[in-house]
mmCIF file with all atom_site columns, C-alpha atoms in Angstrom:
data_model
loop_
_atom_site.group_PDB
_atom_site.id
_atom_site.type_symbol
_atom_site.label_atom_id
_atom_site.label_alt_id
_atom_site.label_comp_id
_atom_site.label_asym_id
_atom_site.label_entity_id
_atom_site.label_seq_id
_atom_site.pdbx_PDB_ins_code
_atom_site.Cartn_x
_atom_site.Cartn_y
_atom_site.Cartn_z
_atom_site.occupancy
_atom_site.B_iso_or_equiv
_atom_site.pdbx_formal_charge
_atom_site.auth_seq_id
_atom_site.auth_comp_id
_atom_site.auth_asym_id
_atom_site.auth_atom_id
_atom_site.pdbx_PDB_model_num
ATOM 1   C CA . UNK A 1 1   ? 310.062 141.568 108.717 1.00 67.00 ? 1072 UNK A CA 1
ATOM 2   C CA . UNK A 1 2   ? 312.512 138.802 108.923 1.00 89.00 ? 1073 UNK A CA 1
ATOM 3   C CA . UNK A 1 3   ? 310.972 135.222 107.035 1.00 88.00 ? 1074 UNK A CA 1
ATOM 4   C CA . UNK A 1 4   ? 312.017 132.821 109.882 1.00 87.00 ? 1075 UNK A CA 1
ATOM 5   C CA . UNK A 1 5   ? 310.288 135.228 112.501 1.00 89.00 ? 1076 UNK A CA 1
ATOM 6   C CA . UNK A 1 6   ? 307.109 135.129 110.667 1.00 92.00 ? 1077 UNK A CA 1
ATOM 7   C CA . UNK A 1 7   ? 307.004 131.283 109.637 1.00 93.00 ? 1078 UNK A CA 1
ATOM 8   C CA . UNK A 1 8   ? 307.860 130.145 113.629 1.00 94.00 ? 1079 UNK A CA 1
ATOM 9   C CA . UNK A 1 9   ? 305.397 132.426 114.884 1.00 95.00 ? 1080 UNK A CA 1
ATOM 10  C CA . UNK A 1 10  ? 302.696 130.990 112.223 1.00 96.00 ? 1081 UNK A CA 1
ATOM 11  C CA . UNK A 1 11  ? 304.106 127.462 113.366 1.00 96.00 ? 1082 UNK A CA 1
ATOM 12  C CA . UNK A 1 12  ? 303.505 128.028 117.216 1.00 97.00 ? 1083 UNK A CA 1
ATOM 13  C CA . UNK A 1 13  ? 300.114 129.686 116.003 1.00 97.00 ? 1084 UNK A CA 1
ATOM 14  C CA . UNK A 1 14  ? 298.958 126.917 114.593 1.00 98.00 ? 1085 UNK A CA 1
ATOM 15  C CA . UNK A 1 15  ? 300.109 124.326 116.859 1.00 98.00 ? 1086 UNK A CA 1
ATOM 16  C CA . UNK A 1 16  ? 298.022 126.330 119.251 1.00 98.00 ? 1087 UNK A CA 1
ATOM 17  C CA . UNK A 1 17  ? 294.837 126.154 116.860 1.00 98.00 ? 1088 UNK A CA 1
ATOM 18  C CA . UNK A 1 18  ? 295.347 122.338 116.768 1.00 98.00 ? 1089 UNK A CA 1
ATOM 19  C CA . UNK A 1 19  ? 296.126 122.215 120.849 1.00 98.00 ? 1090 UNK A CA 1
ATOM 20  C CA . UNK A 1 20  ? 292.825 124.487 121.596 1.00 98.00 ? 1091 UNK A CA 1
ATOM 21  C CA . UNK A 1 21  ? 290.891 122.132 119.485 1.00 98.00 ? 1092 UNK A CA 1
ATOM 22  C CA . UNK A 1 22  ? 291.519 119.451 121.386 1.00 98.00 ? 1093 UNK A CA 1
ATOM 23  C CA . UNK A 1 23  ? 291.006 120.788 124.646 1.00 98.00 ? 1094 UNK A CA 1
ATOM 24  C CA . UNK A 1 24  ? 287.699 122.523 123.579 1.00 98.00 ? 1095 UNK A CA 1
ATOM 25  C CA . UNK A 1 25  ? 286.721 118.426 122.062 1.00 97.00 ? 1096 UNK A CA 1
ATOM 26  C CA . UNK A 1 26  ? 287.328 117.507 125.390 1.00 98.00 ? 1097 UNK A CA 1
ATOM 27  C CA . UNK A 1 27  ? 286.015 119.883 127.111 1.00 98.00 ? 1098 UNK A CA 1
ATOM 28  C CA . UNK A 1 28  ? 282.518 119.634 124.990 1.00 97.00 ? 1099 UNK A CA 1
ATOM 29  C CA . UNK A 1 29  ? 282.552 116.105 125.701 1.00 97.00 ? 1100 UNK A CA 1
ATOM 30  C CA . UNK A 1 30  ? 282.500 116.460 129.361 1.00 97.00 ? 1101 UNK A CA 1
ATOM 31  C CA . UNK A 1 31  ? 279.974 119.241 130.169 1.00 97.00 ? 1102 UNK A CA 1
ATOM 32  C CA . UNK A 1 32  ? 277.474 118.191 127.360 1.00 97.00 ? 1103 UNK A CA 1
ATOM 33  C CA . UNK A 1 33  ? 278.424 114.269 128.023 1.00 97.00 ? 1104 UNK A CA 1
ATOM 34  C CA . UNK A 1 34  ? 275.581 112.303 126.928 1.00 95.00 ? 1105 UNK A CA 1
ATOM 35  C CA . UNK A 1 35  ? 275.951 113.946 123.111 1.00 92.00 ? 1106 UNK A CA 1
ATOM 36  C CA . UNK A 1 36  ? 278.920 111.989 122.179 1.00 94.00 ? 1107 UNK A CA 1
ATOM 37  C CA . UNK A 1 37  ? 278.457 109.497 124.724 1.00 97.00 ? 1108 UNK A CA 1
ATOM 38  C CA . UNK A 1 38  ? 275.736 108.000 123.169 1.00 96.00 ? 1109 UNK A CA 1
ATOM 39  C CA . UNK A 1 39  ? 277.882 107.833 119.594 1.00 95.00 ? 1110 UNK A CA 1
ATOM 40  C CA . UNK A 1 40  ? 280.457 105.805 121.282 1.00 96.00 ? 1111 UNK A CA 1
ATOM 41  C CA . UNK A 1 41  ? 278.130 103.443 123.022 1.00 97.00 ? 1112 UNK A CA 1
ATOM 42  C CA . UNK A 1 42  ? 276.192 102.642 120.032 1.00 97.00 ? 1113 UNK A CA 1
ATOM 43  C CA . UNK A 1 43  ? 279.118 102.358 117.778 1.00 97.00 ? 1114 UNK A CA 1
ATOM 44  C CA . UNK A 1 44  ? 281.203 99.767  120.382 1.00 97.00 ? 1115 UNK A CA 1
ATOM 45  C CA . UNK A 1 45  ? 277.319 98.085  120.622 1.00 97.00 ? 1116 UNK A CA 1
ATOM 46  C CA . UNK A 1 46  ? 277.352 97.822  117.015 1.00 95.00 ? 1117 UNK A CA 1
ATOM 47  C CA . UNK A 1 47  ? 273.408 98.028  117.928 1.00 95.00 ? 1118 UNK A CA 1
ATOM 48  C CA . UNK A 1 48  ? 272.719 100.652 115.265 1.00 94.00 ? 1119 UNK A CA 1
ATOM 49  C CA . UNK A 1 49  ? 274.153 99.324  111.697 1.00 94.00 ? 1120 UNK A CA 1
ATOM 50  C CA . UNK A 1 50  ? 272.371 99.954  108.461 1.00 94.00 ? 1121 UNK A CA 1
ATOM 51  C CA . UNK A 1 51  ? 270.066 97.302  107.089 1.00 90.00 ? 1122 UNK A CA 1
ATOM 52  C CA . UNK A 1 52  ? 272.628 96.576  104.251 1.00 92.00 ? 1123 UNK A CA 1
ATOM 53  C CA . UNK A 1 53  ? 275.668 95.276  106.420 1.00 90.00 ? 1124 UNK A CA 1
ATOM 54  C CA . UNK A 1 54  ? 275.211 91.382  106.647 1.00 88.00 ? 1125 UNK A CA 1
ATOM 55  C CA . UNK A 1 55  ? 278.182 91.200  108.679 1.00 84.00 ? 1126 UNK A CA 1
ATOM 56  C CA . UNK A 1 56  ? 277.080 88.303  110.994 1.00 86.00 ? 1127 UNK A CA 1
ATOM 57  C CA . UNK A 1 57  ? 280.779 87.473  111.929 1.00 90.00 ? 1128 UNK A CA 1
ATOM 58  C CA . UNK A 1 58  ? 281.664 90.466  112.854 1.00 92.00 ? 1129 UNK A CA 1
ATOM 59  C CA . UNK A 1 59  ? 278.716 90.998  115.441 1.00 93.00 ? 1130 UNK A CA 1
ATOM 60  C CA . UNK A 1 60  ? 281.145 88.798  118.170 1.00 93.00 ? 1131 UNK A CA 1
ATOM 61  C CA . UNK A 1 61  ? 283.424 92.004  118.363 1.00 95.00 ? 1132 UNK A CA 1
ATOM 62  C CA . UNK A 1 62  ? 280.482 94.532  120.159 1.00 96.00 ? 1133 UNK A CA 1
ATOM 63  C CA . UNK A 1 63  ? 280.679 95.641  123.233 1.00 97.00 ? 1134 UNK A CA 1
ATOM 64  C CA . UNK A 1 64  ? 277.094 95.858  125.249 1.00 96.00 ? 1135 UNK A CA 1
ATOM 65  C CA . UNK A 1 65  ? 278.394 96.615  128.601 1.00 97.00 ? 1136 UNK A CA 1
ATOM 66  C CA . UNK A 1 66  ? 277.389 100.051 130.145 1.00 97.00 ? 1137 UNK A CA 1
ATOM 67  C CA . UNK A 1 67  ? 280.634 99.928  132.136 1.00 97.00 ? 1138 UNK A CA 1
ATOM 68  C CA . UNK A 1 68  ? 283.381 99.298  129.557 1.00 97.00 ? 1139 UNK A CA 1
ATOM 69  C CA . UNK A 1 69  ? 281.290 102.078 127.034 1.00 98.00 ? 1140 UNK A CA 1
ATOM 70  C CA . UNK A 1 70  ? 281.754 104.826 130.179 1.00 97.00 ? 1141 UNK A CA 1
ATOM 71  C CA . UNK A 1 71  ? 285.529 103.719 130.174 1.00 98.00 ? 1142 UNK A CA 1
ATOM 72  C CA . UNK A 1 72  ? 286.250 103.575 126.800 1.00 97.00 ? 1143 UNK A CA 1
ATOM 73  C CA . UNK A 1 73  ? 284.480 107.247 126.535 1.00 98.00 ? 1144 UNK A CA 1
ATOM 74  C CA . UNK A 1 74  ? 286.044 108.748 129.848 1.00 98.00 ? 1145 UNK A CA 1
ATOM 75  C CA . UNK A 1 75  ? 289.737 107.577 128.066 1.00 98.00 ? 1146 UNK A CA 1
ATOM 76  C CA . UNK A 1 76  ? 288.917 108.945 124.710 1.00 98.00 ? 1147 UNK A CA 1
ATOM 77  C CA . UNK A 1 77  ? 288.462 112.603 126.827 1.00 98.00 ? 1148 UNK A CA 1
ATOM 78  C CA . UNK A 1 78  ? 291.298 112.197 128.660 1.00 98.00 ? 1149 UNK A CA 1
ATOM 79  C CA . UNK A 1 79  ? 293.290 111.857 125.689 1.00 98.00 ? 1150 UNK A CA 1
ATOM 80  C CA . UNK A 1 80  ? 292.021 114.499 123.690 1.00 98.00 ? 1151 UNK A CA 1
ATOM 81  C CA . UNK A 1 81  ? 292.722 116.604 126.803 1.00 98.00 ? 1152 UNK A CA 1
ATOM 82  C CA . UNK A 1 82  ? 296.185 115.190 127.108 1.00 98.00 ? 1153 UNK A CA 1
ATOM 83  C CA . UNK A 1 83  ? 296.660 115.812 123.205 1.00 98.00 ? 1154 UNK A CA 1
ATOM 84  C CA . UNK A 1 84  ? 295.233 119.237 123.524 1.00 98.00 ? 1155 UNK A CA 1
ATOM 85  C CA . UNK A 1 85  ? 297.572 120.077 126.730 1.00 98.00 ? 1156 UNK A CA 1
ATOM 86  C CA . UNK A 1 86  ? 300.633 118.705 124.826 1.00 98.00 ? 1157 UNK A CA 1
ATOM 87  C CA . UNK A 1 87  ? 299.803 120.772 121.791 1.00 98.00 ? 1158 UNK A CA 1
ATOM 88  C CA . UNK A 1 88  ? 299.323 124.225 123.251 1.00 98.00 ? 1159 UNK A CA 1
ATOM 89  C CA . UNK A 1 89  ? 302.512 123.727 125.777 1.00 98.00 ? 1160 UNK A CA 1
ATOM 90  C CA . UNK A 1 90  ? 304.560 123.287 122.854 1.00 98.00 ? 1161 UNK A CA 1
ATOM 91  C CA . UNK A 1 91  ? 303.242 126.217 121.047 1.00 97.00 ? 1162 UNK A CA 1
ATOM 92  C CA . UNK A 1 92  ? 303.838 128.184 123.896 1.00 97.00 ? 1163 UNK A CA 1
ATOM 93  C CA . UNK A 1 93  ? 307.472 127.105 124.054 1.00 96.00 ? 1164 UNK A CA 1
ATOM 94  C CA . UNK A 1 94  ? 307.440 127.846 120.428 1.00 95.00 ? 1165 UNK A CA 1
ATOM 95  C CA . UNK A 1 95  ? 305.966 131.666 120.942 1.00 94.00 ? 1166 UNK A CA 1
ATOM 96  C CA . UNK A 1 96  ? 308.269 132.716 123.890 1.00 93.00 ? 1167 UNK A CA 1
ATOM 97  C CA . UNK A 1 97  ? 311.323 130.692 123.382 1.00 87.00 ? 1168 UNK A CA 1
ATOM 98  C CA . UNK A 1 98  ? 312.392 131.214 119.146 1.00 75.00 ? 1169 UNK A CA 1
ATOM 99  C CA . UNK A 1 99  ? 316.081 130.472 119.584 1.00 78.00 ? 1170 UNK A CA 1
ATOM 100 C CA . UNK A 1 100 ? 316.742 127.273 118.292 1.00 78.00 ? 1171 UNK A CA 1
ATOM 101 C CA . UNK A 1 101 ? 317.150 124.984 121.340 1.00 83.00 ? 1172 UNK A CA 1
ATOM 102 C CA . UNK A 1 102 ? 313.761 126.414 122.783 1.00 89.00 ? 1173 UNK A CA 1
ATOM 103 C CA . UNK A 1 103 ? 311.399 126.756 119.206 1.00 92.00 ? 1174 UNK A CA 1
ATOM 104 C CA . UNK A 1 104 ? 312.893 122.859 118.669 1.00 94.00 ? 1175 UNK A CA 1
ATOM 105 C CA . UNK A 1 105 ? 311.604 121.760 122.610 1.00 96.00 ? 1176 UNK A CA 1
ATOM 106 C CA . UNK A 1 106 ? 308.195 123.316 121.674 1.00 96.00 ? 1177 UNK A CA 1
ATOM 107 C CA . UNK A 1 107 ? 308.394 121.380 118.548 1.00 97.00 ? 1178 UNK A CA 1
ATOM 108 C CA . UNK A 1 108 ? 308.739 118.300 120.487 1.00 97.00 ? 1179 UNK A CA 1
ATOM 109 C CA . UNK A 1 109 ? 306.134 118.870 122.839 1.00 98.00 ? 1180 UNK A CA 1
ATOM 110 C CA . UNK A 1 110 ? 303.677 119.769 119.628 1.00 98.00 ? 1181 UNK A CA 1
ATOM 111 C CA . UNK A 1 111 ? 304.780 116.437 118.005 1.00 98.00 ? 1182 UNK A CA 1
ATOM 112 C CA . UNK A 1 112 ? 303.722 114.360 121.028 1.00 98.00 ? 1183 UNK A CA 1
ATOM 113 C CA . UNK A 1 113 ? 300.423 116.032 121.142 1.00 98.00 ? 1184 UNK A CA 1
ATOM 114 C CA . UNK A 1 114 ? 299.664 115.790 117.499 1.00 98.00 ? 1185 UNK A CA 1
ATOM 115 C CA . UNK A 1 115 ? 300.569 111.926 117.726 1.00 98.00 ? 1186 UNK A CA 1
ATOM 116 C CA . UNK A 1 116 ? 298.341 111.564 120.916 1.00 98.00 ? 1187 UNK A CA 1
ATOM 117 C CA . UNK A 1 117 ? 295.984 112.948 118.843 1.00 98.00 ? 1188 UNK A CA 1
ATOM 118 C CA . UNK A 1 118 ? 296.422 110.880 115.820 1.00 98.00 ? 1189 UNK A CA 1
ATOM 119 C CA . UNK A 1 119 ? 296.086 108.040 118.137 1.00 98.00 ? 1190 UNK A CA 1
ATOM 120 C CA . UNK A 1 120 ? 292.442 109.096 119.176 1.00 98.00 ? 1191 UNK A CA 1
ATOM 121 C CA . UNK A 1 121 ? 291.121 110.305 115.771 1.00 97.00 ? 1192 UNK A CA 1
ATOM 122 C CA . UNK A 1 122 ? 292.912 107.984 113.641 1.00 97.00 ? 1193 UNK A CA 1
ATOM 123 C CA . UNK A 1 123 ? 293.871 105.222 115.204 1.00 97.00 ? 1194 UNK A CA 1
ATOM 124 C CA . UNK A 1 124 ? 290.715 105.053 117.693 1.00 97.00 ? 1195 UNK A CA 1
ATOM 125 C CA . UNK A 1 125 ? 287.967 106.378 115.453 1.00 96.00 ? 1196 UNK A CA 1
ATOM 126 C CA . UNK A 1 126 ? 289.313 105.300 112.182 1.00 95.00 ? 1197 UNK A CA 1
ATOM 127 C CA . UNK A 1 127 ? 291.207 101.839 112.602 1.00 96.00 ? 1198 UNK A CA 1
ATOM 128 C CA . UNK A 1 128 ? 288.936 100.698 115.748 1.00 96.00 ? 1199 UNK A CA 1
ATOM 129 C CA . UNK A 1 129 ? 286.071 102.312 115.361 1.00 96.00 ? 1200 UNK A CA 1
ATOM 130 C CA . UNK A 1 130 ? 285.466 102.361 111.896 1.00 94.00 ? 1201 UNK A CA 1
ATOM 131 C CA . UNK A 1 131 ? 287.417 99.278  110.442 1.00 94.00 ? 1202 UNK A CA 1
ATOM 132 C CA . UNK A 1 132 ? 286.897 96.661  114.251 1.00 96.00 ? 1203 UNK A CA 1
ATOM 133 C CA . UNK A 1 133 ? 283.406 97.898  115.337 1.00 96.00 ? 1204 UNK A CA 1
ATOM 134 C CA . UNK A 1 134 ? 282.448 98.455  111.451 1.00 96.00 ? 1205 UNK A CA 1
ATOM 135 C CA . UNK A 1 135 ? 281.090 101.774 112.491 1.00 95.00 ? 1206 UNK A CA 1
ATOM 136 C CA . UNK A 1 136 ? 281.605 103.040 108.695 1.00 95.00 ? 1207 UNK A CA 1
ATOM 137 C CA . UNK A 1 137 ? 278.098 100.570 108.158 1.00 95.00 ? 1208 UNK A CA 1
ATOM 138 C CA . UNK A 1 138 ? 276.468 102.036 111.804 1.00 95.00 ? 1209 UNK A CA 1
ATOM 139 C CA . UNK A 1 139 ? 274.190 104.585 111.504 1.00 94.00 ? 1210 UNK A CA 1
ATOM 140 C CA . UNK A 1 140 ? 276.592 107.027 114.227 1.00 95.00 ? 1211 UNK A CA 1
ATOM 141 C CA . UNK A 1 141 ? 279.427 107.079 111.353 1.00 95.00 ? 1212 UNK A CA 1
ATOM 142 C CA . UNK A 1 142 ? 282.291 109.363 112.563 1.00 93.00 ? 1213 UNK A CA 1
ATOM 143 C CA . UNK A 1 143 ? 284.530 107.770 109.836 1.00 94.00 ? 1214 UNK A CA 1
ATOM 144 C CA . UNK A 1 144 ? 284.977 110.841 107.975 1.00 94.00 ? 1215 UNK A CA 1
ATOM 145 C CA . UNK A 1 145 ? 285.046 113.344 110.798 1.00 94.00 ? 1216 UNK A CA 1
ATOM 146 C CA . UNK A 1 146 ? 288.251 111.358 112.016 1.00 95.00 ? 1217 UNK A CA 1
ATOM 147 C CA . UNK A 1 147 ? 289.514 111.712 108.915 1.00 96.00 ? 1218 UNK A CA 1
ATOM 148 C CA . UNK A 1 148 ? 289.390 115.014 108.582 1.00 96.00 ? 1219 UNK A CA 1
ATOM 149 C CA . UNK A 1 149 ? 291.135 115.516 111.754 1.00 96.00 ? 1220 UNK A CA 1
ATOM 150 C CA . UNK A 1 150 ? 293.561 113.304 111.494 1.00 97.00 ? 1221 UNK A CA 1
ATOM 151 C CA . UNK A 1 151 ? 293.856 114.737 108.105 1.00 97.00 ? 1222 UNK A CA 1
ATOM 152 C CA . UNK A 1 152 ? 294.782 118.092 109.305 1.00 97.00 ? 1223 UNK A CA 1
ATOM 153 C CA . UNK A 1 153 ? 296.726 117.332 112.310 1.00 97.00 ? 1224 UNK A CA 1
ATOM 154 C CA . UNK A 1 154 ? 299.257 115.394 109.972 1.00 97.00 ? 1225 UNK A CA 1
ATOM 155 C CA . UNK A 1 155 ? 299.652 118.661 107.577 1.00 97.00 ? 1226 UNK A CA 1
ATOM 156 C CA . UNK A 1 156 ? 300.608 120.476 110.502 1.00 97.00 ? 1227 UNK A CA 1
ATOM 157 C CA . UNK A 1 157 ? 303.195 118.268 111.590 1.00 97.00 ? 1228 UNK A CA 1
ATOM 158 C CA . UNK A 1 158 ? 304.384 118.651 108.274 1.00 97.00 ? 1229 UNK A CA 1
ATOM 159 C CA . UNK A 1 159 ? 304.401 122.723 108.334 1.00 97.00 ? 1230 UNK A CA 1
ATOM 160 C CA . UNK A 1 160 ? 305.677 122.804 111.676 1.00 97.00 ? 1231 UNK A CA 1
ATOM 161 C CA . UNK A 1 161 ? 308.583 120.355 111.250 1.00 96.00 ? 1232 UNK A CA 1
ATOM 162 C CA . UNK A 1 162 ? 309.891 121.789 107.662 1.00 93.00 ? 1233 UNK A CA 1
ATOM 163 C CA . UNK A 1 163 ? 313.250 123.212 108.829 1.00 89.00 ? 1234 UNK A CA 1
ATOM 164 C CA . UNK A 1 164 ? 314.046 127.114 108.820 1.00 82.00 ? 1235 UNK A CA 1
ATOM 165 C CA . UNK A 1 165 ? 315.305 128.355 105.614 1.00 82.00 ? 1236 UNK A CA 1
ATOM 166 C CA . UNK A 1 166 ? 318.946 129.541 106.200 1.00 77.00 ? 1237 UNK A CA 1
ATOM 167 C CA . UNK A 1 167 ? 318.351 132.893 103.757 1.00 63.00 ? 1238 UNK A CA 1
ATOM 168 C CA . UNK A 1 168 ? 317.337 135.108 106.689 1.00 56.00 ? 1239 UNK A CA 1
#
């Protein structure tokens, strides 16, 4: 078995792993709503931090209103699903079209899904959420589940952008 088969089959396989989670994140979020709804409303509220934070400056930045929490949420889900999309399209390019021209366009779509997706679970969750809301001193803490993601989503960038090795 040829090397370069094998590695850009792996890469559109797990672009695809990274594009399904996504869509199944969003698609959790919507048909069992209230779960996650309720983390983002209390972390924007900032109505739930732990007796130790003393952060009395910081308490200006919450957001109470019922509206703007159902906005906020409905965007974070439309992103993941947009992430998710943009992730399994380009594996699918990446499956079906392995010439160079075609694997490279899948690659492209993967890379704007994985950055979509940064943009929720890192920059959303663990710049906003975490570092503007304070949610790391909340007691709904995602901090380290965003991490994680965002975590993983940036080694497979990594994998699937290393080039071809040219001894096959």
């Amino acid at each position: 078995m040829r090397l370069n088969l094998v590695l850009d089959i792996s890469k559109a396989v797990i672009a695809m792993y990274v594009g399904l989670f996504c869509v199944l994140v969003s698609y959790n979020n919507i048909i069992d709503y209230n779960t996650n709804f309720q983390f983002v409303e209390h972390v924007l509220a900032m109505d739930q931090m732990k007796s130790f934070f003393t952060g009395d400056n910081l308490y200006g930045r919450a957001i109470t209103s019922p509206t703007l929490h159902s906005m906020f949420y409905h965007l974070i889900i439309a992103l993941e699903f947009l992430a998710g999309a943009l992730c399994v399209i380009g594996a699918v390019i990446m499956f079906f079209r392995r010439e160079s021209v075609g694997f490279s366009k899948g690659q492209a779509f993967y890379v704007l899904g994985a950055t979509v997706a940064l943009g929720v679970w890192y920059f959303g969750f663990g710049v906003i959420g975490a570092e503007w809301f304070s949610m790391w001193a909340n007691s709904w803490n995602g901090q380290m589940k965003a991490y994680t993601f965002a975590i993983f989503i940036i080694l497979t960038l990594i994998y699937v952008l290393i080039p071809r090795p040219n001894n096959d």
